[in-house]
Short mmCIF file of C-alpha atoms in Angstrom, two decimals:
data_model
loop_
_atom_site.label_atom_id
_atom_site.label_comp_id
_atom_site.label_asym_id
_atom_site.label_seq_id
_atom_site.Cartn_x
_atom_site.Cartn_y
_atom_site.Cartn_z
CA MET A 1 0.91 8.07 -5.16
CA LYS A 2 3.43 7.26 -7.85
CA GLN A 3 6.81 8.82 -8.41
CA ASP A 4 5.79 10.57 -11.64
CA GLU A 5 2.67 12.08 -10.00
CA PHE A 6 4.80 13.37 -7.15
CA ARG A 7 7.34 14.89 -9.53
CA LYS A 8 4.62 16.69 -11.53
CA ILE A 9 3.11 18.19 -8.40
CA THR A 10 6.45 19.23 -6.90
CA LYS A 11 7.47 20.95 -10.13
CA LYS A 12 4.45 23.22 -9.76
CA SER A 13 4.72 23.61 -5.99
CA ARG A 14 7.28 21.82 -3.87
CA HIS A 15 5.33 22.57 -0.68
CA LYS A 16 2.10 21.17 -2.13
CA GLY A 17 3.84 18.00 -3.34
CA TYR A 18 5.44 17.39 0.04
CA ARG A 19 2.14 18.07 1.78
CA MET A 20 0.27 15.58 -0.43
CA LEU A 21 2.98 12.95 0.13
CA PHE A 22 2.83 13.50 3.89
CA ASP A 23 -0.98 13.40 3.99
CA GLU A 24 -1.10 10.18 2.00
CA TYR A 25 1.61 8.27 3.89
CA CYS A 26 1.59 9.77 7.41
CA ASN A 27 -0.58 7.06 8.98
CA TYR A 28 1.38 4.32 7.24
CA VAL A 29 4.73 5.67 8.48
CA TYR A 30 3.37 6.32 11.97
CA ALA A 31 2.12 2.72 12.25
CA ILE A 32 5.53 1.33 11.29
CA VAL A 33 7.43 3.63 13.64
CA PHE A 34 5.01 3.17 16.53
CA ASN A 35 5.08 -0.60 16.18
CA ARG A 36 8.89 -0.59 16.42
CA LEU A 37 9.37 2.05 19.14
CA ARG A 38 6.35 1.59 21.40
CA SER A 39 8.36 -0.37 23.98
CA CYS A 40 11.15 2.16 24.45
CA ALA A 41 10.22 5.60 23.11
CA SER A 42 8.11 8.49 24.25
CA ARG A 43 5.47 9.99 21.99
CA GLU A 44 7.84 12.85 21.21
CA ASP A 45 10.53 10.38 20.11
CA ILE A 46 8.04 8.61 17.85
CA ASP A 47 6.90 11.92 16.34
CA GLU A 48 10.51 12.94 15.81
CA CYS A 49 11.27 9.66 14.07
CA VAL A 50 8.23 10.10 11.77
CA GLY A 51 9.47 13.58 10.91
CA ASP A 52 12.95 12.23 10.18
CA VAL A 53 11.48 9.55 7.90
CA PHE A 54 9.74 12.19 5.80
CA SER A 55 12.85 14.35 5.86
CA ASP A 56 14.87 11.45 4.43
CA VAL A 57 12.19 10.72 1.82
CA TYR A 58 12.05 14.37 0.73
CA ARG A 59 15.84 14.55 0.59
CA TYR A 60 15.98 11.43 -1.57
CA PHE A 61 13.44 12.73 -4.05
CA ASP A 62 15.06 16.19 -4.09
CA SER A 63 18.33 14.60 -5.15
CA ASP A 64 16.47 13.24 -8.18
CA GLY A 65 16.32 9.64 -6.99
CA SER A 66 15.81 7.17 -9.78
CA PHE A 67 12.89 5.38 -8.17
CA GLU A 68 9.92 4.44 -10.37
CA GLY A 69 6.47 3.14 -9.45
CA ASP A 70 4.47 3.14 -6.26
CA MET A 71 6.27 4.91 -3.44
CA SER A 72 4.72 3.03 -0.50
CA GLY A 73 7.33 0.27 -0.51
CA PHE A 74 10.19 2.73 -0.56
CA ILE A 75 8.66 4.87 2.18
CA GLY A 76 7.97 1.77 4.29
CA THR A 77 11.61 0.70 3.98
CA VAL A 78 12.84 4.13 5.04
CA ALA A 79 10.45 4.07 8.01
CA ARG A 80 11.61 0.61 9.13
CA ARG A 81 15.28 1.54 8.88
CA LYS A 82 14.89 4.88 10.62
CA SER A 83 12.82 3.36 13.44
CA SER A 84 15.46 0.62 13.88
CA TYR A 85 18.11 3.32 14.14
CA TYR A 86 16.03 5.13 16.79
CA TYR A 87 15.41 1.88 18.64
CA ASN A 88 19.12 1.11 18.78
CA ARG A 89 19.95 4.66 19.84
CA LEU A 90 17.31 4.71 22.57
CA THR A 91 18.12 1.30 24.02
CA SER A 92 21.91 1.27 23.83
CA GLY A 93 23.80 1.71 27.09
CA SER A 94 20.72 2.01 29.25
CA ASP A 95 18.72 -0.34 31.39
CA SER A 96 16.32 -1.37 28.73
CA ILE A 97 13.71 -4.02 28.40
CA SER A 98 14.34 -6.73 25.89
CA LEU A 99 11.44 -7.79 23.74
CA ASP A 100 12.47 -11.36 24.49
CA ASP A 101 11.67 -11.05 28.23
CA ASP A 102 8.73 -13.14 29.41
CA GLU A 103 7.14 -10.16 31.16
CA VAL A 104 7.24 -8.05 27.99
CA GLN A 105 5.77 -10.87 25.90
CA SER A 106 2.72 -10.94 28.15
CA VAL A 107 2.17 -7.22 27.58
CA LEU A 108 2.82 -7.08 23.82
CA SER A 109 -0.14 -7.06 21.52
CA GLY A 110 -0.47 -9.90 19.06
CA ASP A 111 -1.49 -7.42 16.39
CA ASP A 112 0.84 -6.80 13.49
CA VAL A 113 -0.02 -3.12 13.05
CA GLU A 114 2.39 -2.58 10.17
CA ASN A 115 0.95 -5.49 8.19
CA GLU A 116 -2.62 -4.38 8.92
CA VAL A 117 -1.92 -0.85 7.69
CA SER A 118 -0.27 -2.21 4.52
CA GLN A 119 -3.22 -4.53 3.95
CA ASN A 120 -5.72 -1.69 4.51
CA GLU A 121 -3.82 0.53 2.08
CA PHE A 122 -3.85 -2.23 -0.53
CA GLN A 123 -7.60 -2.82 -0.01
CA ARG A 124 -8.31 0.91 -0.40
CA LEU A 125 -6.30 1.07 -3.64
CA LEU A 126 -7.96 -2.08 -4.96
CA ILE A 127 -11.46 -0.68 -4.33
CA GLU A 128 -10.39 2.54 -6.04
CA LYS A 129 -9.26 0.59 -9.12
CA ILE A 130 -12.44 -1.51 -9.14
CA SER A 131 -14.51 1.69 -9.12
CA GLU A 132 -12.72 2.74 -12.33
CA LEU A 133 -14.55 -0.12 -14.08
CA GLY A 134 -17.83 1.78 -13.85
CA GLU A 135 -21.30 0.33 -13.47
CA PRO A 136 -22.50 -2.43 -13.57
CA ASP A 137 -19.04 -4.02 -13.52
CA TYR A 138 -18.21 -2.38 -10.18
CA THR A 139 -21.34 -3.76 -8.55
CA ILE A 140 -20.84 -7.23 -10.04
CA ILE A 141 -17.23 -7.50 -8.83
CA ILE A 142 -18.00 -6.15 -5.35
CA GLN A 143 -21.04 -8.39 -4.91
CA LYS A 144 -19.23 -11.49 -6.16
CA TYR A 145 -15.86 -11.16 -4.44
CA TYR A 146 -16.62 -9.09 -1.35
CA TYR A 147 -20.10 -10.37 -0.51
CA ASN A 148 -19.75 -13.87 -2.05
CA ARG A 149 -23.06 -13.63 -3.90
CA THR A 150 -23.96 -16.00 -6.70
CA SER A 151 -24.56 -14.93 -10.28
CA SER A 152 -28.32 -15.39 -9.77
CA GLU A 153 -28.33 -13.10 -6.72
CA ILE A 154 -26.25 -10.48 -8.51
CA ALA A 155 -28.51 -10.75 -11.58
CA ARG A 156 -31.49 -9.69 -9.46
CA ILE A 157 -29.52 -6.72 -8.07
CA VAL A 158 -28.36 -5.40 -11.46
CA SER A 159 -31.42 -6.48 -13.48
CA MET A 160 -29.56 -8.85 -15.78
CA THR A 161 -29.61 -12.56 -16.50
CA PRO A 162 -27.18 -14.81 -14.59
CA GLU A 163 -25.42 -15.64 -17.87
CA ALA A 164 -24.93 -11.95 -18.63
CA VAL A 165 -23.57 -11.41 -15.11
CA ARG A 166 -21.02 -14.21 -15.57
CA MET A 167 -19.99 -12.77 -18.95
CA ARG A 168 -19.66 -9.22 -17.54
CA CYS A 169 -17.73 -10.54 -14.56
CA GLY A 170 -15.18 -12.28 -16.78
CA ARG A 171 -14.71 -9.19 -18.92
CA ALA A 172 -14.54 -6.93 -15.85
CA LEU A 173 -11.80 -9.10 -14.34
CA LYS A 174 -9.76 -8.82 -17.53
CA LYS A 175 -10.18 -5.02 -17.52
CA LEU A 176 -9.32 -4.88 -13.82
CA LYS A 177 -6.17 -6.92 -14.40
CA THR A 178 -5.09 -4.44 -17.08
CA ILE A 179 -5.87 -1.47 -14.83
CA LEU A 180 -3.88 -3.01 -11.97
CA GLU A 181 -0.91 -3.82 -14.20
CA ASN A 182 -0.88 -0.26 -15.57
CA SER A 183 -0.84 1.12 -12.04
CA GLY A 184 1.95 -1.23 -10.90
CA MET A 185 -0.21 -3.38 -8.62
CA THR A 186 -0.40 -7.16 -8.59
CA LEU A 187 -2.72 -9.47 -6.73
#
């Protein structure tokens, strides 16, 4: 969701705009907060932190913040900062476990949940933009770059010649680049 889309929706209905923002970014924010607080916080603390992240985001946009473009980076930054604040608050002055301890390192997952969620979000948006190309460009791009098929194999799927597939693919990539630039995304 982009800033201008959010503003249009909230002008009509503030509740609906906030709900759409929450629905779109809830899993993203939860992954960031959970990844940071899983070693020291209860589920209630994590849920409270997620709520505070959205509260801060809503407050920022209510004060007519001058942010333009895709909001995921901004929301991710707010989530990281708020979860760091919670982490420091929860671990200060108590017998806490340091993430540097050998015992904790053996328990920690090697997964970078935050990065995976960001990557999944980017993949979802990219597929959405590719689908805007329409057929047969969508099929050609997906078959070539997601399934690593040759032009001959794709030609059989879309009933075209391999030369036509290569030509369509080049044109589709140029259109996709324009679509991505217009939406503020880069590869």
